[in-house]
CSV table of C-alpha atoms in Angstrom, one decimal:
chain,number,residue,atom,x,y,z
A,27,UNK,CA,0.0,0.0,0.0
A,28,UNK,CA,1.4,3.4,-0.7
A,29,UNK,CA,0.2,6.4,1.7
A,30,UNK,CA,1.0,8.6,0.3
A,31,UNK,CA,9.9,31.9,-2.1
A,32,UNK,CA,9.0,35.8,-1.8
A,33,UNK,CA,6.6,38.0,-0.4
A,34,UNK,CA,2.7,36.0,-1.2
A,35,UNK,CA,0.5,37.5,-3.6
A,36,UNK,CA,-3.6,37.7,-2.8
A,37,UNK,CA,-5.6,34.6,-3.7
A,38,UNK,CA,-6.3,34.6,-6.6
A,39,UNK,CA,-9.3,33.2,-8.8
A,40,UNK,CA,-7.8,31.1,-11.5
A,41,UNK,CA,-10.0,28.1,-11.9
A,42,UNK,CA,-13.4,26.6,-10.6
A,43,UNK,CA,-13.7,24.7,-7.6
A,44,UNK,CA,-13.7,20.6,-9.2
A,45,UNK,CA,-16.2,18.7,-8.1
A,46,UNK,CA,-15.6,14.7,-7.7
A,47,UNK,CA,-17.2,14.3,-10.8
A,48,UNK,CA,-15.0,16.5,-12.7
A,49,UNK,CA,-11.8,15.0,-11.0
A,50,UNK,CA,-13.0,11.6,-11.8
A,51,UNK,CA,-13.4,12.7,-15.5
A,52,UNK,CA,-9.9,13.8,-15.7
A,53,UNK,CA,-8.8,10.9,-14.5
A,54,UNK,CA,-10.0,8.6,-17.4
A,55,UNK,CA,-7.2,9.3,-19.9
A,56,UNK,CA,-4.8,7.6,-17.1
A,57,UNK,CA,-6.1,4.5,-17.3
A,58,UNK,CA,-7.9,2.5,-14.2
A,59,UNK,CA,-7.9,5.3,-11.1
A,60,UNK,CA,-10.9,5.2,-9.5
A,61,UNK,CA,-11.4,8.3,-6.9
A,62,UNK,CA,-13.1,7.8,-3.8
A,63,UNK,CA,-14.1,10.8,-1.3
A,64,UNK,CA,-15.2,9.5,2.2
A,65,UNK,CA,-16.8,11.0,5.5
A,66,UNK,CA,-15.7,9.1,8.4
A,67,UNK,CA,-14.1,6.2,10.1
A,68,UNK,CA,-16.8,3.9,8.9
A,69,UNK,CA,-17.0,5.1,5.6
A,70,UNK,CA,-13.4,4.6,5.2
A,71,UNK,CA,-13.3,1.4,6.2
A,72,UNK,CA,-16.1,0.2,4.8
A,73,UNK,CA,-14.7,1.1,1.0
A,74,UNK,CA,-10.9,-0.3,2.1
A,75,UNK,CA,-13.0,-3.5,2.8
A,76,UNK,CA,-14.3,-3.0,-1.0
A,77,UNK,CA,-10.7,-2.1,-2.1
A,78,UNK,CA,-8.6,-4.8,0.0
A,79,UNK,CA,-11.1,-7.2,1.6
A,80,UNK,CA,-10.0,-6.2,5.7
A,81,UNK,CA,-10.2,-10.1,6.1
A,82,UNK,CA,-6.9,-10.3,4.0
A,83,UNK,CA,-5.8,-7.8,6.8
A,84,UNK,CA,-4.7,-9.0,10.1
A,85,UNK,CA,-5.6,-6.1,12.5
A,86,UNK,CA,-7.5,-3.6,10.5
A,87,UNK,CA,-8.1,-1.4,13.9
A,88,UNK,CA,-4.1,-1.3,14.3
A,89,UNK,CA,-3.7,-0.9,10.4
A,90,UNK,CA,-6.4,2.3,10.0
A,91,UNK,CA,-6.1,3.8,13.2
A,92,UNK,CA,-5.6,7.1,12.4
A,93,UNK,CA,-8.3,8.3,9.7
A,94,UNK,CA,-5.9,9.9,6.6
A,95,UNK,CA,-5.7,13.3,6.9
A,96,UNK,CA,-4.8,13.9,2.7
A,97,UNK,CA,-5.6,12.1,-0.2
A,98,UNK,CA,-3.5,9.1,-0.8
A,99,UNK,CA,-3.2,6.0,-3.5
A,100,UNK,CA,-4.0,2.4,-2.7
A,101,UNK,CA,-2.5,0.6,-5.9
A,102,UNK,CA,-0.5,-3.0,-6.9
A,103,UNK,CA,-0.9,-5.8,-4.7
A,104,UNK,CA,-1.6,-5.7,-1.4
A,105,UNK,CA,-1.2,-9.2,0.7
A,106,UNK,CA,-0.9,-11.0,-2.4
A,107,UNK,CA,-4.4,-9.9,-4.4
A,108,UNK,CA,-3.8,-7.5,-7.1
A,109,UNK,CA,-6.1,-4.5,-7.0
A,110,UNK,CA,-7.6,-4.0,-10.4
A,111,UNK,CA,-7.7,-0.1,-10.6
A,112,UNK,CA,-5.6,2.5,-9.3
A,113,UNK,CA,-7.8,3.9,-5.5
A,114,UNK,CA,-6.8,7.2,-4.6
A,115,UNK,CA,-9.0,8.6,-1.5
A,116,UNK,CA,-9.7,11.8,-0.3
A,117,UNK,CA,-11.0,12.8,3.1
A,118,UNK,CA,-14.1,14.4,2.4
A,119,UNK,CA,-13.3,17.4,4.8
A,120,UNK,CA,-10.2,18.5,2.7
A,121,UNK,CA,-12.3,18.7,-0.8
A,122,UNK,CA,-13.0,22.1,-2.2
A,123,UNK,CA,-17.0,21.6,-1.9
A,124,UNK,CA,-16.1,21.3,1.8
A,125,UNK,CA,-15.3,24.8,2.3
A,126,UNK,CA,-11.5,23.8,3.6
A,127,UNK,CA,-8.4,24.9,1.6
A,128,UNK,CA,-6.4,21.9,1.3
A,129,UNK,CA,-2.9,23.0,2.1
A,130,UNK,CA,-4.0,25.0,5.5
A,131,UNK,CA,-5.5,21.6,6.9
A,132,UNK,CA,-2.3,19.9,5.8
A,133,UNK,CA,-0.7,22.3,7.6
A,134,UNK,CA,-3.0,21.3,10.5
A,135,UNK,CA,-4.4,25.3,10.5
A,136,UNK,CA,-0.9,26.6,12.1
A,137,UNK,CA,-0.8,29.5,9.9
A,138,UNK,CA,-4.6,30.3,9.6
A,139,UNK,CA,-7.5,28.4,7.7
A,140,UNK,CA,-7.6,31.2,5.1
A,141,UNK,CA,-4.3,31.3,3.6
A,142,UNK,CA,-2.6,33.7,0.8
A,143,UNK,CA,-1.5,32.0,-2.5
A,144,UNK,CA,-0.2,32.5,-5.9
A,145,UNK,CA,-3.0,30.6,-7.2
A,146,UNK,CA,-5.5,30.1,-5.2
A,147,UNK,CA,-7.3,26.8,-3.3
A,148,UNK,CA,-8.8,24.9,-6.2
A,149,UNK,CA,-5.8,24.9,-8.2
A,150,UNK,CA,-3.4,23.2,-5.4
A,151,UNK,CA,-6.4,21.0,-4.9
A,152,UNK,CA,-5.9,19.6,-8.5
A,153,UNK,CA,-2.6,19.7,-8.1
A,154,UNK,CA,-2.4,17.3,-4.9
A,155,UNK,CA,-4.7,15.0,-6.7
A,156,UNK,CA,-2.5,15.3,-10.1
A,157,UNK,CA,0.2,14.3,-7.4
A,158,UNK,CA,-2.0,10.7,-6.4
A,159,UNK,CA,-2.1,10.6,-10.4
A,160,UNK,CA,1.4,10.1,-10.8
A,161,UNK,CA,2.1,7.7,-8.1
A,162,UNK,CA,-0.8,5.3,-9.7
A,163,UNK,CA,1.7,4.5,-12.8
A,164,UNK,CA,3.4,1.3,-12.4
A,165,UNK,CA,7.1,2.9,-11.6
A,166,UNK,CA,5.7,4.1,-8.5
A,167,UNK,CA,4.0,1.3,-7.1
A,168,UNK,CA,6.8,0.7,-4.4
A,169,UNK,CA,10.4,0.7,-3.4
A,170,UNK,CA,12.7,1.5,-0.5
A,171,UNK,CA,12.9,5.0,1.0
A,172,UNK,CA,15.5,6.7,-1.3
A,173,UNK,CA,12.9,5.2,-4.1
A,174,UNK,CA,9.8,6.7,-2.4
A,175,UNK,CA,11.5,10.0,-2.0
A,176,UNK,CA,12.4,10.2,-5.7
A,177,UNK,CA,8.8,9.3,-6.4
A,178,UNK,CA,7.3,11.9,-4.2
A,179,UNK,CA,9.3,14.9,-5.9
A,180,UNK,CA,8.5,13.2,-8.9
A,181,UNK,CA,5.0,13.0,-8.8
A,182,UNK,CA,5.0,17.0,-7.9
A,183,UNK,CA,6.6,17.8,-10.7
A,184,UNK,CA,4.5,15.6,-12.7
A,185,UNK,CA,1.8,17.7,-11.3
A,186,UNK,CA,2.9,20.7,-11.7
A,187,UNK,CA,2.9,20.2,-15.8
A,188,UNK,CA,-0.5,18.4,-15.7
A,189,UNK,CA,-2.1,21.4,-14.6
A,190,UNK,CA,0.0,24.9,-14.7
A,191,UNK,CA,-0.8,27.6,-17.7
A,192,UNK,CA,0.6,30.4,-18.8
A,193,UNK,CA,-1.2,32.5,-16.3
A,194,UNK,CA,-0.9,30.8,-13.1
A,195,UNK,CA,2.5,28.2,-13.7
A,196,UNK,CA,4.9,30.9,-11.5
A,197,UNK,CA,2.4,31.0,-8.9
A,198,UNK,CA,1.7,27.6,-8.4
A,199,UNK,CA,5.3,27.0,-8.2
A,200,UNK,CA,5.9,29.6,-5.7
A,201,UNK,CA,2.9,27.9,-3.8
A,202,UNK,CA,4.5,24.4,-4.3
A,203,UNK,CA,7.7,25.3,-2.6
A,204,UNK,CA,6.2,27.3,0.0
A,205,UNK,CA,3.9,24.4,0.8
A,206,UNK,CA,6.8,21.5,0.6
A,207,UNK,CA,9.2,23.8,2.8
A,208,UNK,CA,6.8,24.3,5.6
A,209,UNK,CA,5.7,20.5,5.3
A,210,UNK,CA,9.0,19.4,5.3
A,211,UNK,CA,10.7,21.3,8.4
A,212,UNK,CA,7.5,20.8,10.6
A,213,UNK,CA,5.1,17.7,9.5
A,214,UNK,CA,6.7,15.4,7.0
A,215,UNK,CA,8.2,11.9,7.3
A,216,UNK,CA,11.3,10.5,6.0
A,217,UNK,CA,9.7,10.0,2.1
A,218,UNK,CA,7.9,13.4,2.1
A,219,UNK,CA,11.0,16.2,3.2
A,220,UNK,CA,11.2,17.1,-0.4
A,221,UNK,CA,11.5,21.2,0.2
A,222,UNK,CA,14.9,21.2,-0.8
A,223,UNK,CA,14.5,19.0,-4.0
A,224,UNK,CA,11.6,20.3,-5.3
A,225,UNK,CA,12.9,23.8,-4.7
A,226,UNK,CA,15.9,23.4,-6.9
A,227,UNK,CA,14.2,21.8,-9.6
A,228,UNK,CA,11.7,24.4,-9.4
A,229,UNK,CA,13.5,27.5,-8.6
A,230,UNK,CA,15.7,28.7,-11.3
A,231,UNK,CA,17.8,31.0,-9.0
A,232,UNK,CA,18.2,27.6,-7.7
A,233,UNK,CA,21.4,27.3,-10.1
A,234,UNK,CA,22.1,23.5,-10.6
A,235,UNK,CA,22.3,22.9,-7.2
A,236,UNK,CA,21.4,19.3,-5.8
A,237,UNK,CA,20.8,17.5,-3.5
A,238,UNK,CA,21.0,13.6,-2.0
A,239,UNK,CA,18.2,12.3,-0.4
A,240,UNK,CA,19.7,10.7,2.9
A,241,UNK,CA,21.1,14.7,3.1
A,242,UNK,CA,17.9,15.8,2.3
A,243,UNK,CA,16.2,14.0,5.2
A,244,UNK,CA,19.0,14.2,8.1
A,245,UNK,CA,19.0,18.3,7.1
A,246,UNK,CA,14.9,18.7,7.8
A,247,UNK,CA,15.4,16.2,11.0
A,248,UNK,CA,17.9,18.0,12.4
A,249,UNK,CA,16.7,21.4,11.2
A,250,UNK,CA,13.1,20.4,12.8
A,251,UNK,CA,14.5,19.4,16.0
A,252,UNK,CA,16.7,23.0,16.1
A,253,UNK,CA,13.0,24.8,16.0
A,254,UNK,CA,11.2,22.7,18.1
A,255,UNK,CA,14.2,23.4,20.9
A,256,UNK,CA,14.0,27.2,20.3
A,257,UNK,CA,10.4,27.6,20.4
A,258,UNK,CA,9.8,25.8,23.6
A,259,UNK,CA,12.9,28.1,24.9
A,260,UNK,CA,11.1,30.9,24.1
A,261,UNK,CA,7.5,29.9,25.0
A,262,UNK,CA,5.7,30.9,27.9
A,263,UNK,CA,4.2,27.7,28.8
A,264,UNK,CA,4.6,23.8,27.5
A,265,UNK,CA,3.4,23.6,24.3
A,266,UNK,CA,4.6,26.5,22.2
A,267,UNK,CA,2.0,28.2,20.6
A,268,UNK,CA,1.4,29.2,17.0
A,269,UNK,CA,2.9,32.4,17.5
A,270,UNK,CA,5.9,31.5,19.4
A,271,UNK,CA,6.7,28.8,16.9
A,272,UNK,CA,6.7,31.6,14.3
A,273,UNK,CA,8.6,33.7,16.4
A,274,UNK,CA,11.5,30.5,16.8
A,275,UNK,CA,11.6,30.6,13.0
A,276,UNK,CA,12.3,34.2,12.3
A,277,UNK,CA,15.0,34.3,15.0
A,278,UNK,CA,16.3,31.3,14.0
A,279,UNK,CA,16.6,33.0,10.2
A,280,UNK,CA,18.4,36.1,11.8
A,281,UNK,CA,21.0,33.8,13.0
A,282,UNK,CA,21.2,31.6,9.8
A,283,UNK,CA,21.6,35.4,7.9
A,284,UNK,CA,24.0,36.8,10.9
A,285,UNK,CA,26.0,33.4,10.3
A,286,UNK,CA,25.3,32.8,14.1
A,287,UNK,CA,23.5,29.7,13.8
A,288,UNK,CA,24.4,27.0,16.2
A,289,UNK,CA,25.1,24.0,16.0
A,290,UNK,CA,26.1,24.0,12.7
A,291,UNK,CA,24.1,21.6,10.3
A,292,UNK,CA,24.3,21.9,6.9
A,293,UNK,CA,21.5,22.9,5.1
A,294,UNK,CA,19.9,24.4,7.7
A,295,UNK,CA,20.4,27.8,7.2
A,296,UNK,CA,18.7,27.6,3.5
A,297,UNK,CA,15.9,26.0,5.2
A,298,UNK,CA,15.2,28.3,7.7
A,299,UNK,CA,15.2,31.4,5.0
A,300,UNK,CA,13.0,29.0,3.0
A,301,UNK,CA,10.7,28.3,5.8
A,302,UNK,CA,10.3,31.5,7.2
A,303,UNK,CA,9.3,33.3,3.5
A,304,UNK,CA,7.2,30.0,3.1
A,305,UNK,CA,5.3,31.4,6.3
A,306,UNK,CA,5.3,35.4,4.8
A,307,UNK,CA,4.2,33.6,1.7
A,308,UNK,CA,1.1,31.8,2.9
A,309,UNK,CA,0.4,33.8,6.1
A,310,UNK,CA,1.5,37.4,5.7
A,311,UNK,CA,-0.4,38.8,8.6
A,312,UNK,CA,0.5,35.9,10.9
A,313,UNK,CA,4.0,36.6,9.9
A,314,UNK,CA,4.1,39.9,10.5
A,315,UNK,CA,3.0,40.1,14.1
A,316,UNK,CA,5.8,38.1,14.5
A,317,UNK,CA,8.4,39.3,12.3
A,318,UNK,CA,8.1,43.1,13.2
A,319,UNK,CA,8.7,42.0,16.6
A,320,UNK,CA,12.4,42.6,18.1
């Protein structure tokens, strides 16, 4: 099974919220996908029994027990019956007709639920699901975790040229790496800290540079774990709050620019200049409480 930067411009209208109907009409011309929306725990279970057959599954309470927060492909063989079609799923509370934008409830609403973009909500709606499109080809049913993290910048990319136009292709980049950065230093796992990757195949002041994946990942790990130890320095209670956590990343980017960071760990200073105009990009407000702030 496969579960799978400058100051923001103002949302833009660029395209029509998709309904399911529309999405599953795009996804004809590649081949068998079939795209499933569900409501709840029962619902999602109930279709995975469809999909799967939870008999074939030995704890299907231990397998599912977190309902998926984003949408996600189910494809090749899973305990030795081959699926006939492609399944991608999407939560129904992250679809456009929900009234949630996608990316600020993968972000888990840190930086608002109304964000800014260089597109606007529909479009990186299409684009996620372009994303599920890509990994239901057959060179992306599988592999180890440098394979899976090739796949995932992959299938952005693959994205990306699915759905950009003349008109909105720099802003959907611009909301692509924003979106990968701030997933990336705060939310990913191993397979998903593509920020870097993505960025330099994307952005063309980006200059050749690359990157390896195992560098990649240990530069967002350790990069993470810097933030998390500064914001719970500076906040006032436990559990930092959104604020202070903003506050940990500006600072942080004023030593990265000061060359003060410390410890050293490559990478890191890119990332944190990345993160924190991710932030401006998709929260300007939220940012700027913060940022003003000496």
């Amino acid at each position: 099974m496969l579960w799978s930067g400058g100051p923001s411009a103002v949302a833009q209208q660029t395209g029509s919220v998709p309904t399911d109907g529309d999405i599953r009409d795009e996804l004809q011309r590649f081949g068998n996908i079939d795209l499933f929306v569900f409501s709840d725990r029962a619902a999602f279970l109930a279709r995975m029994d469809e999909t799967l057959g939870l008999a074939n599954i030995k704890d299907p309470d231990k397998t599912f027990a977190k309902l998926p927060r984003s949408p996600f492909t189910v494809t090749g063989q899973q305990n030795g019956r081959q699926i006939a079609t492609c399944q991608i799923f999407v939560p129904e509370n992250v679809t456009p007709q929900s009234g949630n934008e996608i990316f600020a409830e993968l972000m888990r609403g840190w930086f608002g639920k109304r964000l800014s973009y260089g597109t606007d909500p529909a479009v990186t709606y299409r684009w996620l699901i372009y994303h599920e499109i890509r990994h239901c080809q057959p060179d992306h049913f599988g592999g180890d975790d440098i394979e899976s993290h090739r796949d995932e910048r992959d299938a952005d990319l693959f994205a990306l040229d699915q759905i950009a136009t003349g008109q909105n292709r720099d802003g959907l980049i611009a909301d692509i790496i924003a979106f990968r950065m701030i997933t990336s230093a705060l939310f990913a796992d191993r397979s998903h800290m593509t920020g870097l990757s993505v960025r330099y195949a994307l952005d063309p002041t980006s200059d050749g540079k690359s990157i390896t994946t195992d560098q990649e990942v240990a530069a967002f790990l350790a990069t993470r774990r810097m933030i998390g130890a500064h914001a719970k320095a500076i906040a006032a209670n436990v559990t930092p709050t959104n604020l202070e956590l903003v506050r940990a990343i500006t600072e942080l980017r004023t030593a990265a620019e000061a060359g003060t960071l410390t410890p050293v760990i490559a990478h890191a200073p890119e990332i944190l200049i990345g993160l924190d105009d991710a932030i401006a990009h998709f929260a300007p407000t939220l940012h700027a409480r913060v940022a003003t702030k000496r």
